[in-house]
């Protein structure tokens, strides 16, 4: 007896000790930040890359990108030192780096010259030129003035000298718009502004125009034109700059075999001739006609040395490149040129490092810092690079093994040196940026910047892991899966195996702890391989792990796991070598666990060559083409106006049908109706389309700037026509309605429901007195926003896309919609949310809501109900747009402290959980606000008892952006353009993905994690407690029986 | 005999005395849906129900004229009054359920069972 008491005591103490231990172990769990969410900081595909040593010890790779980002990358690992994201309507046109400073020129109508600190990325000083009436698009250039810290720039219609000391230009010279100036060459005392002269009646030829300007006073020294039939940016024209030798322009006329050399500032004589044969003996006249000229110093103004350029020509079917150096011969000051390097360059991309080192910090070592790199594809799946400094033989060489089907061909290359070791930075048309070194076939580092150009995203459901054993069996011995018994056994084997591994890894206590050690900043930035070892095919029990398939405008389709952002596969889509600009991604065959057919993803894009619609279908799990025999990218031969997924399946390929609307402008003038194409296009597919029980409607003219929206109904062909269906046959459409905007109004945007946003679990809104306001749920609802004339103000129209009926309209007279203050809208269930910039009193259809003037971003919420009276419902079981049921609309307006760049809503499996409205903020945050906060039914006065019962709180105009609701927490998610959401198997939880420049992914539970155990729940405690109770029962049972027996005898 | 009938009336009126007490308890527990108010309401509902069920047993000792005799007193009126009073108790319980909002009498209670509308057109 004693022993049993001590035993139970021991069990208790063990339990306590274990529970204590376990809580210590759980205490080691890192915060969930960075574990359930992930973030890829990106910069976009660079348009210019300058590796530059900005001080004695530090080097950065400075980049401006087509996603309006200025960034400095670490040359040793490619990490972002710093980045500055410019406004979406502010492209960066020029980049210069000098003496620890970075100079940028940006903007379309408004020009901004900014100087940044090269090491920190902070703004040193800047200057902005307001929009100029005489501004010529395409003009714009900026340069530092050596030694003074000042800069000169072509902004708008003016040439200005800027200085950090004052806000206004030192001098400003109007250029009178006689040319679009694209280049500034800074000499010792004067600067040359060079551009394409505007052709006039007198001089219809294209010529270059030069304005020589005194740097001190801004006075025009001289202005002249030269170089017949030449244009800036031509591949037969180069600029050469040298302090010592002067500044030159060298060009070759189209049918000429000689070089024309013009010294800037000297127009008498206008040019000298130079025969290239003096440089390259083997050049014959016919070779010369094939030649092109390239600049090799990417920052020529830095060049203290001999100016250089490269020429590429064809000889005997081979491509050759020579690097030419210019010098002045002896005392005679006679211009001479000599060959520095010459090599074969078939199909090569050339790149060079100019002198990107500040004075006194030239690269050390035997090699010259003025190297030219030639990168060419040597085999199907690799590229080789050769670095030439002089002569025929490369100084360094190396190669990179990579699959061009995943990242596309190399489009640019820049060599640089890290500790005297050469590196070659290559960029592919798909958006890959990789640094290569000698002696390795793998890159030193790489960044995949294609995802910064993501245009669309689709989620693919993955098979649950319980069937992974079945999945494996399917691959090896599919007959095993025939019987439910073997499937049952397989599942049990899988469960036992996972349990065993759980036990051997210490009941999961030590697993997460080891994760914790790796959960630093480095682990959070998404680590990946150039080529993923194996595609991700198995999901998890809760549906948290899916594939997010992104299509980018750089032609890349990439599948990333929603867990950790691990890449599953990547494919580069090109048509004749040119990347396809992808616009839409559709999952056209879902992942079916027991089906032998693979899931499919169909991407729709536009050809960059013809502008036609292109379609490609891939295996969604592997990224492989479905039919390896035929062409992957199919050109449909027409341009589509609209594409959508149809609720029908092609009987042949078992994939969802896509509908393409074709409507070319010429036809529109002739009042012809658009046509509908089906993909895949076959007689059986059209039969499947015609089998859809409801008529199919679509609208057109919903693009920005439109003044008329029209609705059409797709018509099915007659049986005979169906049988004679050809690949490129089209269905006709009948015009149903036309919605003309009032005079002077132009469309800003048309918003409809995002996929799944219309479905709801509850058909009505329960009020405090338990009556119901029935929701107006119309899947055909479209929110139109229009600009009213030039005076500002917007009008909102809710229309029905089937009948064209106007359901509701309102006017915001003081709203302003511009590029910087865009209009955003989203529809969710019976709610429309939109945001705009407001200046003045807030009026909603004439009724003043706030007497004070509002200057800020206003979020308006409109809820649509079937009736204004509770318990009043349209009794019909079928909703038809032709019944013309008008909604009762309740609206409310809120003032947002900061603008959003994208709106979204969360989606859960059954739509039972409340929804969060997701705001991608301009301050690089992703915010989730609960639906209730935006409720238009919030009372203006203190809520009554019924209103309290309904869960309403008193209305307050400011929308509180609670920092606790920032889903992106400390991550700076830059440039969010779209927000996508997908449900999981847990009703409480939704997956959320924000993309644009950066890519951010997380999951959120708007109503709380009511169907999950909290992370602090101790399974070990539960097991130990249960075991202790069982032990207690086993020990206590005999004791009690003995006591009862003894009592019976007493 | 009369004494028995009188006694039976006393028994029949017995539940009526508990009604004010139950009403007071109900008032004290409030109309909010909480464990206490639900317990009280359950008691208010169950007690008269059980009592009605046991109406025969309650009046059996008073019905017998003599030990062993099969002759019975006619207590129908008393029984009816007894049942009526208990029914009043049940009604009071139901009234409490309704003011607590536990009776599915409002349209919102049937909202989840309303079928969603089908759409006769599709549009893109």
PDB file of C-alpha atoms in Angstrom, chain A residues 779-1013:
ATOM      1  CA  UNK A 779     -23.747  38.236 -59.080  1.00  0.00           C
ATOM      2  CA  UNK A 780     -24.117  40.546 -62.071  1.00  0.00           C
ATOM      3  CA  UNK A 781     -23.498  43.688 -60.040  1.00  0.00           C
ATOM      4  CA  UNK A 782     -20.869  46.024 -61.492  1.00  0.00           C
ATOM      5  CA  UNK A 783     -19.642  49.213 -59.838  1.00  0.00           C
ATOM      6  CA  UNK A 784     -18.825  51.944 -62.324  1.00  0.00           C
ATOM      7  CA  UNK A 785     -16.879  55.014 -61.305  1.00  0.00           C
ATOM      8  CA  UNK A 786     -16.811  57.931 -63.700  1.00  0.00           C
ATOM      9  CA  UNK A 787     -14.999  61.244 -63.800  1.00  0.00           C
ATOM     10  CA  UNK A 788     -17.368  64.196 -64.199  1.00  0.00           C
ATOM     11  CA  UNK A 789     -15.856  66.611 -66.686  1.00  0.00           C
ATOM     12  CA  UNK A 790     -12.698  68.517 -65.876  1.00  0.00           C
ATOM     13  CA  UNK A 791     -14.038  70.168 -62.752  1.00  0.00           C
ATOM     14  CA  UNK A 792     -13.438  67.087 -60.669  1.00  0.00           C
ATOM     15  CA  UNK A 793     -15.969  64.982 -58.911  1.00  0.00           C
ATOM     16  CA  UNK A 794     -16.909  61.415 -59.534  1.00  0.00           C
ATOM     17  CA  UNK A 795     -20.156  59.569 -60.071  1.00  0.00           C
ATOM     18  CA  UNK A 796     -20.795  56.016 -58.953  1.00  0.00           C
ATOM     19  CA  UNK A 797     -23.221  53.756 -60.797  1.00  0.00           C
ATOM     20  CA  UNK A 798     -24.178  50.263 -59.737  1.00  0.00           C
ATOM     21  CA  UNK A 799     -25.474  48.454 -62.789  1.00  0.00           C
ATOM     22  CA  UNK A 800     -26.652  44.962 -63.606  1.00  0.00           C
ATOM     23  CA  UNK A 801     -24.503  43.332 -66.263  1.00  0.00           C
ATOM     24  CA  UNK A 802     -27.285  41.158 -67.650  1.00  0.00           C
ATOM     25  CA  UNK A 803     -30.073  43.693 -68.057  1.00  0.00           C
ATOM     26  CA  UNK A 804     -28.003  46.875 -68.051  1.00  0.00           C
ATOM     27  CA  UNK A 805     -30.347  48.279 -65.396  1.00  0.00           C
ATOM     28  CA  UNK A 806     -29.121  51.092 -63.197  1.00  0.00           C
ATOM     29  CA  UNK A 807     -29.519  49.869 -59.633  1.00  0.00           C
ATOM     30  CA  UNK A 808     -28.112  52.823 -57.738  1.00  0.00           C
ATOM     31  CA  UNK A 809     -26.165  55.970 -58.433  1.00  0.00           C
ATOM     32  CA  UNK A 810     -24.515  58.700 -56.437  1.00  0.00           C
ATOM     33  CA  UNK A 811     -22.247  61.683 -57.033  1.00  0.00           C
ATOM     34  CA  UNK A 812     -19.218  62.787 -55.017  1.00  0.00           C
ATOM     35  CA  UNK A 813     -18.797  66.326 -56.263  1.00  0.00           C
ATOM     36  CA  UNK A 814     -15.612  67.038 -54.352  1.00  0.00           C
ATOM     37  CA  UNK A 815     -13.773  63.852 -55.162  1.00  0.00           C
ATOM     38  CA  UNK A 816     -10.518  64.057 -57.095  1.00  0.00           C
ATOM     39  CA  UNK A 817      -9.105  61.065 -58.934  1.00  0.00           C
ATOM     40  CA  UNK A 818      -5.569  61.354 -60.269  1.00  0.00           C
ATOM     41  CA  UNK A 819      -2.628  59.049 -60.778  1.00  0.00           C
ATOM     42  CA  UNK A 820      -1.402  59.669 -57.270  1.00  0.00           C
ATOM     43  CA  UNK A 821      -4.892  59.540 -55.779  1.00  0.00           C
ATOM     44  CA  UNK A 822      -6.449  56.575 -57.534  1.00  0.00           C
ATOM     45  CA  UNK A 823      -9.974  55.267 -57.212  1.00  0.00           C
ATOM     46  CA  UNK A 824     -10.257  51.811 -55.687  1.00  0.00           C
ATOM     47  CA  UNK A 825     -13.328  49.641 -55.326  1.00  0.00           C
ATOM     48  CA  UNK A 826     -14.237  46.158 -54.235  1.00  0.00           C
ATOM     49  CA  UNK A 827     -17.451  44.150 -54.015  1.00  0.00           C
ATOM     50  CA  UNK A 828     -18.072  41.551 -51.359  1.00  0.00           C
ATOM     51  CA  UNK A 829     -21.419  39.818 -50.698  1.00  0.00           C
ATOM     52  CA  UNK A 830     -23.979  42.647 -50.684  1.00  0.00           C
ATOM     53  CA  UNK A 831     -21.381  45.310 -49.990  1.00  0.00           C
ATOM     54  CA  UNK A 832     -19.516  47.739 -52.201  1.00  0.00           C
ATOM     55  CA  UNK A 833     -16.487  49.531 -50.776  1.00  0.00           C
ATOM     56  CA  UNK A 834     -14.665  52.282 -52.609  1.00  0.00           C
ATOM     57  CA  UNK A 835     -12.024  54.837 -51.831  1.00  0.00           C
ATOM     58  CA  UNK A 836     -11.135  58.196 -53.347  1.00  0.00           C
ATOM     59  CA  UNK A 837      -9.445  61.466 -52.514  1.00  0.00           C
ATOM     60  CA  UNK A 838     -11.778  64.166 -51.239  1.00  0.00           C
ATOM     61  CA  UNK A 839     -11.306  67.921 -51.144  1.00  0.00           C
ATOM     62  CA  UNK A 840     -14.227  69.773 -49.619  1.00  0.00           C
ATOM     63  CA  UNK A 841     -17.475  68.932 -47.912  1.00  0.00           C
ATOM     64  CA  UNK A 842     -18.489  65.307 -48.166  1.00  0.00           C
ATOM     65  CA  UNK A 843     -21.733  65.060 -50.044  1.00  0.00           C
ATOM     66  CA  UNK A 844     -23.513  61.907 -50.942  1.00  0.00           C
ATOM     67  CA  UNK A 845     -26.140  62.582 -53.621  1.00  0.00           C
ATOM     68  CA  UNK A 846     -26.684  66.135 -52.504  1.00  0.00           C
ATOM     69  CA  UNK A 847     -27.186  65.350 -48.817  1.00  0.00           C
ATOM     70  CA  UNK A 848     -24.378  66.715 -46.715  1.00  0.00           C
ATOM     71  CA  UNK A 849     -22.955  64.116 -44.402  1.00  0.00           C
ATOM     72  CA  UNK A 850     -20.313  66.251 -42.736  1.00  0.00           C
ATOM     73  CA  UNK A 851     -20.544  69.983 -42.499  1.00  0.00           C
ATOM     74  CA  UNK A 852     -16.787  70.479 -42.214  1.00  0.00           C
ATOM     75  CA  UNK A 853     -14.668  70.169 -45.284  1.00  0.00           C
ATOM     76  CA  UNK A 854     -12.773  66.940 -45.536  1.00  0.00           C
ATOM     77  CA  UNK A 855      -9.393  66.780 -47.161  1.00  0.00           C
ATOM     78  CA  UNK A 856      -8.251  63.214 -47.214  1.00  0.00           C
ATOM     79  CA  UNK A 857      -8.932  59.740 -48.434  1.00  0.00           C
ATOM     80  CA  UNK A 858     -12.554  58.767 -47.998  1.00  0.00           C
ATOM     81  CA  UNK A 859     -13.774  55.183 -47.863  1.00  0.00           C
ATOM     82  CA  UNK A 860     -17.446  54.786 -48.730  1.00  0.00           C
ATOM     83  CA  UNK A 861     -19.322  51.614 -47.867  1.00  0.00           C
ATOM     84  CA  UNK A 862     -22.658  50.813 -49.482  1.00  0.00           C
ATOM     85  CA  UNK A 863     -24.728  47.841 -48.343  1.00  0.00           C
ATOM     86  CA  UNK A 864     -27.452  46.521 -50.630  1.00  0.00           C
ATOM     87  CA  UNK A 865     -30.638  45.020 -49.187  1.00  0.00           C
ATOM     88  CA  UNK A 866     -33.722  43.660 -50.863  1.00  0.00           C
ATOM     89  CA  UNK A 867     -35.973  46.058 -48.985  1.00  0.00           C
ATOM     90  CA  UNK A 868     -35.803  48.893 -46.498  1.00  0.00           C
ATOM     91  CA  UNK A 869     -38.283  46.998 -44.316  1.00  0.00           C
ATOM     92  CA  UNK A 870     -37.183  44.040 -42.213  1.00  0.00           C
ATOM     93  CA  UNK A 871     -38.591  40.607 -43.062  1.00  0.00           C
ATOM     94  CA  UNK A 872     -39.534  41.791 -46.533  1.00  0.00           C
ATOM     95  CA  UNK A 873     -38.172  39.425 -49.125  1.00  0.00           C
ATOM     96  CA  UNK A 874     -38.699  38.762 -52.759  1.00  0.00           C
ATOM     97  CA  UNK A 875     -40.283  35.321 -52.677  1.00  0.00           C
ATOM     98  CA  UNK A 876     -39.152  33.999 -56.024  1.00  0.00           C
ATOM     99  CA  UNK A 877     -36.763  31.088 -55.874  1.00  0.00           C
ATOM    100  CA  UNK A 878     -34.880  32.087 -58.975  1.00  0.00           C
ATOM    101  CA  UNK A 879     -33.138  35.401 -59.363  1.00  0.00           C
ATOM    102  CA  UNK A 880     -33.437  36.908 -62.788  1.00  0.00           C
ATOM    103  CA  UNK A 881     -31.960  40.285 -63.647  1.00  0.00           C
ATOM    104  CA  UNK A 882     -34.977  40.951 -65.819  1.00  0.00           C
ATOM    105  CA  UNK A 883     -37.228  40.984 -62.739  1.00  0.00           C
ATOM    106  CA  UNK A 884     -35.693  44.425 -62.096  1.00  0.00           C
ATOM    107  CA  UNK A 885     -35.541  44.107 -58.358  1.00  0.00           C
ATOM    108  CA  UNK A 886     -34.013  47.357 -57.123  1.00  0.00           C
ATOM    109  CA  UNK A 887     -31.897  47.232 -53.992  1.00  0.00           C
ATOM    110  CA  UNK A 888     -32.307  49.388 -50.941  1.00  0.00           C
ATOM    111  CA  UNK A 889     -28.886  50.942 -50.373  1.00  0.00           C
ATOM    112  CA  UNK A 890     -27.473  52.068 -47.036  1.00  0.00           C
ATOM    113  CA  UNK A 891     -24.228  54.024 -47.205  1.00  0.00           C
ATOM    114  CA  UNK A 892     -21.666  55.362 -44.835  1.00  0.00           C
ATOM    115  CA  UNK A 893     -18.401  57.246 -45.368  1.00  0.00           C
ATOM    116  CA  UNK A 894     -15.187  57.042 -43.388  1.00  0.00           C
ATOM    117  CA  UNK A 895     -12.074  59.123 -43.530  1.00  0.00           C
ATOM    118  CA  UNK A 896      -8.905  57.061 -43.916  1.00  0.00           C
ATOM    119  CA  UNK A 897      -5.692  58.407 -42.478  1.00  0.00           C
ATOM    120  CA  UNK A 898      -3.719  57.046 -45.420  1.00  0.00           C
ATOM    121  CA  UNK A 899      -4.392  55.888 -48.936  1.00  0.00           C
ATOM    122  CA  UNK A 900      -4.732  52.317 -50.029  1.00  0.00           C
ATOM    123  CA  UNK A 901      -3.105  50.949 -53.170  1.00  0.00           C
ATOM    124  CA  UNK A 902      -5.211  47.772 -53.304  1.00  0.00           C
ATOM    125  CA  UNK A 903      -8.347  46.396 -51.677  1.00  0.00           C
ATOM    126  CA  UNK A 904      -9.308  42.804 -50.942  1.00  0.00           C
ATOM    127  CA  UNK A 905     -11.525  40.652 -48.733  1.00  0.00           C
ATOM    128  CA  UNK A 906     -10.755  37.412 -46.946  1.00  0.00           C
ATOM    129  CA  UNK A 907     -12.406  34.212 -48.159  1.00  0.00           C
ATOM    130  CA  UNK A 908     -13.197  31.244 -45.971  1.00  0.00           C
ATOM    131  CA  UNK A 909     -14.555  27.829 -46.926  1.00  0.00           C
ATOM    132  CA  UNK A 910     -18.235  28.318 -46.090  1.00  0.00           C
ATOM    133  CA  UNK A 911     -18.235  32.106 -45.608  1.00  0.00           C
ATOM    134  CA  UNK A 912     -19.415  31.622 -42.020  1.00  0.00           C
ATOM    135  CA  UNK A 913     -16.516  33.509 -40.461  1.00  0.00           C
ATOM    136  CA  UNK A 914     -16.778  37.250 -40.705  1.00  0.00           C
ATOM    137  CA  UNK A 915     -14.745  38.833 -43.443  1.00  0.00           C
ATOM    138  CA  UNK A 916     -11.836  41.172 -43.054  1.00  0.00           C
ATOM    139  CA  UNK A 917     -11.506  43.956 -45.559  1.00  0.00           C
ATOM    140  CA  UNK A 918      -7.871  44.017 -46.620  1.00  0.00           C
ATOM    141  CA  UNK A 919      -6.134  47.275 -47.401  1.00  0.00           C
ATOM    142  CA  UNK A 920      -2.745  47.375 -49.102  1.00  0.00           C
ATOM    143  CA  UNK A 921      -1.538  50.721 -47.805  1.00  0.00           C
ATOM    144  CA  UNK A 922       0.760  53.194 -49.499  1.00  0.00           C
ATOM    145  CA  UNK A 923       2.906  53.005 -46.363  1.00  0.00           C
ATOM    146  CA  UNK A 924       3.856  49.441 -47.377  1.00  0.00           C
ATOM    147  CA  UNK A 925       1.547  47.663 -44.953  1.00  0.00           C
ATOM    148  CA  UNK A 926      -1.174  45.082 -45.363  1.00  0.00           C
ATOM    149  CA  UNK A 927      -4.044  45.832 -43.017  1.00  0.00           C
ATOM    150  CA  UNK A 928      -7.113  43.724 -42.219  1.00  0.00           C
ATOM    151  CA  UNK A 929     -10.138  45.621 -40.884  1.00  0.00           C
ATOM    152  CA  UNK A 930     -13.168  43.676 -39.649  1.00  0.00           C
ATOM    153  CA  UNK A 931     -16.295  43.962 -41.746  1.00  0.00           C
ATOM    154  CA  UNK A 932     -18.250  45.346 -38.791  1.00  0.00           C
ATOM    155  CA  UNK A 933     -16.057  48.426 -38.552  1.00  0.00           C
ATOM    156  CA  UNK A 934     -17.198  49.519 -41.993  1.00  0.00           C
ATOM    157  CA  UNK A 935     -20.864  48.743 -41.364  1.00  0.00           C
ATOM    158  CA  UNK A 936     -23.121  51.477 -42.802  1.00  0.00           C
ATOM    159  CA  UNK A 937     -25.725  50.599 -40.172  1.00  0.00           C
ATOM    160  CA  UNK A 938     -23.519  52.015 -37.422  1.00  0.00           C
ATOM    161  CA  UNK A 939     -25.824  54.519 -35.646  1.00  0.00           C
ATOM    162  CA  UNK A 940     -25.018  58.222 -35.645  1.00  0.00           C
ATOM    163  CA  UNK A 941     -26.097  58.508 -32.005  1.00  0.00           C
ATOM    164  CA  UNK A 942     -25.467  56.264 -29.024  1.00  0.00           C
ATOM    165  CA  UNK A 943     -26.699  52.796 -30.024  1.00  0.00           C
ATOM    166  CA  UNK A 944     -30.083  51.662 -28.758  1.00  0.00           C
ATOM    167  CA  UNK A 945     -30.581  48.332 -27.071  1.00  0.00           C
ATOM    168  CA  UNK A 946     -31.520  46.680 -30.347  1.00  0.00           C
ATOM    169  CA  UNK A 947     -28.540  48.199 -32.095  1.00  0.00           C
ATOM    170  CA  UNK A 948     -26.319  46.990 -29.304  1.00  0.00           C
ATOM    171  CA  UNK A 949     -27.785  43.532 -29.707  1.00  0.00           C
ATOM    172  CA  UNK A 950     -26.926  43.750 -33.397  1.00  0.00           C
ATOM    173  CA  UNK A 951     -23.339  44.449 -32.448  1.00  0.00           C
ATOM    174  CA  UNK A 952     -23.286  47.991 -33.769  1.00  0.00           C
ATOM    175  CA  UNK A 953     -21.051  50.644 -32.296  1.00  0.00           C
ATOM    176  CA  UNK A 954     -21.566  54.343 -32.693  1.00  0.00           C
ATOM    177  CA  UNK A 955     -20.420  55.811 -35.991  1.00  0.00           C
ATOM    178  CA  UNK A 956     -17.204  57.767 -36.046  1.00  0.00           C
ATOM    179  CA  UNK A 957     -15.884  59.224 -39.279  1.00  0.00           C
ATOM    180  CA  UNK A 958     -12.164  58.469 -38.816  1.00  0.00           C
ATOM    181  CA  UNK A 959     -11.267  54.941 -39.759  1.00  0.00           C
ATOM    182  CA  UNK A 960      -8.882  53.731 -37.088  1.00  0.00           C
ATOM    183  CA  UNK A 961      -6.023  51.809 -38.638  1.00  0.00           C
ATOM    184  CA  UNK A 962      -5.167  49.828 -35.555  1.00  0.00           C
ATOM    185  CA  UNK A 963      -1.485  48.756 -35.657  1.00  0.00           C
ATOM    186  CA  UNK A 964      -2.548  45.425 -34.153  1.00  0.00           C
ATOM    187  CA  UNK A 965      -4.455  44.710 -37.344  1.00  0.00           C
ATOM    188  CA  UNK A 966      -1.440  45.105 -39.604  1.00  0.00           C
ATOM    189  CA  UNK A 967      -1.100  41.622 -41.077  1.00  0.00           C
ATOM    190  CA  UNK A 968       2.334  42.350 -42.485  1.00  0.00           C
ATOM    191  CA  UNK A 969       3.605  43.388 -38.993  1.00  0.00           C
ATOM    192  CA  UNK A 970       7.219  44.607 -39.334  1.00  0.00           C
ATOM    193  CA  UNK A 971       7.581  43.711 -43.011  1.00  0.00           C
ATOM    194  CA  UNK A 972       7.607  46.573 -45.441  1.00  0.00           C
ATOM    195  CA  UNK A 973       5.507  45.188 -48.295  1.00  0.00           C
ATOM    196  CA  UNK A 974       6.163  47.702 -51.043  1.00  0.00           C
ATOM    197  CA  UNK A 975       3.928  48.461 -54.001  1.00  0.00           C
ATOM    198  CA  UNK A 976       0.922  46.209 -53.309  1.00  0.00           C
ATOM    199  CA  UNK A 977      -1.193  46.151 -56.463  1.00  0.00           C
ATOM    200  CA  UNK A 978      -3.448  43.195 -55.813  1.00  0.00           C
ATOM    201  CA  UNK A 979      -4.659  41.177 -52.863  1.00  0.00           C
ATOM    202  CA  UNK A 980      -5.816  37.595 -53.310  1.00  0.00           C
ATOM    203  CA  UNK A 981      -7.425  35.322 -50.741  1.00  0.00           C
ATOM    204  CA  UNK A 982      -8.165  31.612 -50.666  1.00  0.00           C
ATOM    205  CA  UNK A 983     -10.071  29.458 -48.180  1.00  0.00           C
ATOM    206  CA  UNK A 984      -8.511  26.673 -46.135  1.00  0.00           C
ATOM    207  CA  UNK A 985     -10.143  23.541 -44.776  1.00  0.00           C
ATOM    208  CA  UNK A 986     -10.549  25.364 -41.472  1.00  0.00           C
ATOM    209  CA  UNK A 987     -13.537  27.678 -41.591  1.00  0.00           C
ATOM    210  CA  UNK A 988     -11.832  30.211 -39.347  1.00  0.00           C
ATOM    211  CA  UNK A 989      -8.792  30.718 -41.496  1.00  0.00           C
ATOM    212  CA  UNK A 990      -8.158  32.355 -44.847  1.00  0.00           C
ATOM    213  CA  UNK A 991      -4.956  32.547 -46.854  1.00  0.00           C
ATOM    214  CA  UNK A 992      -4.014  36.042 -47.923  1.00  0.00           C
ATOM    215  CA  UNK A 993      -1.512  37.027 -50.531  1.00  0.00           C
ATOM    216  CA  UNK A 994      -0.532  40.555 -51.501  1.00  0.00           C
ATOM    217  CA  UNK A 995       1.531  41.153 -54.592  1.00  0.00           C
ATOM    218  CA  UNK A 996       2.786  43.976 -56.694  1.00  0.00           C
ATOM    219  CA  UNK A 997       6.417  44.845 -56.275  1.00  0.00           C
ATOM    220  CA  UNK A 998       6.878  42.670 -53.198  1.00  0.00           C
ATOM    221  CA  UNK A 999       5.222  39.380 -52.526  1.00  0.00           C
ATOM    222  CA  UNK A1000       3.727  38.818 -49.097  1.00  0.00           C
ATOM    223  CA  UNK A1001       1.790  35.874 -47.862  1.00  0.00           C
ATOM    224  CA  UNK A1002       0.070  35.170 -44.568  1.00  0.00           C
ATOM    225  CA  UNK A1003      -3.015  33.565 -43.136  1.00  0.00           C
ATOM    226  CA  UNK A1004      -5.579  35.261 -41.004  1.00  0.00           C
ATOM    227  CA  UNK A1005      -8.575  34.347 -38.864  1.00  0.00           C
ATOM    228  CA  UNK A1006     -11.031  37.245 -38.882  1.00  0.00           C
ATOM    229  CA  UNK A1007     -13.324  35.626 -36.308  1.00  0.00           C
ATOM    230  CA  UNK A1008     -10.505  34.168 -34.248  1.00  0.00           C
ATOM    231  CA  UNK A1009      -9.143  30.629 -34.435  1.00  0.00           C
ATOM    232  CA  UNK A1010     -12.297  29.045 -33.058  1.00  0.00           C
ATOM    233  CA  UNK A1011     -11.631  25.697 -34.689  1.00  0.00           C
ATOM    234  CA  UNK A1012      -7.984  25.299 -33.734  1.00  0.00           C
ATOM    235  CA  UNK A1013      -6.151  24.568 -30.540  1.00  0.00           C
TER     236      UNK A1013
END
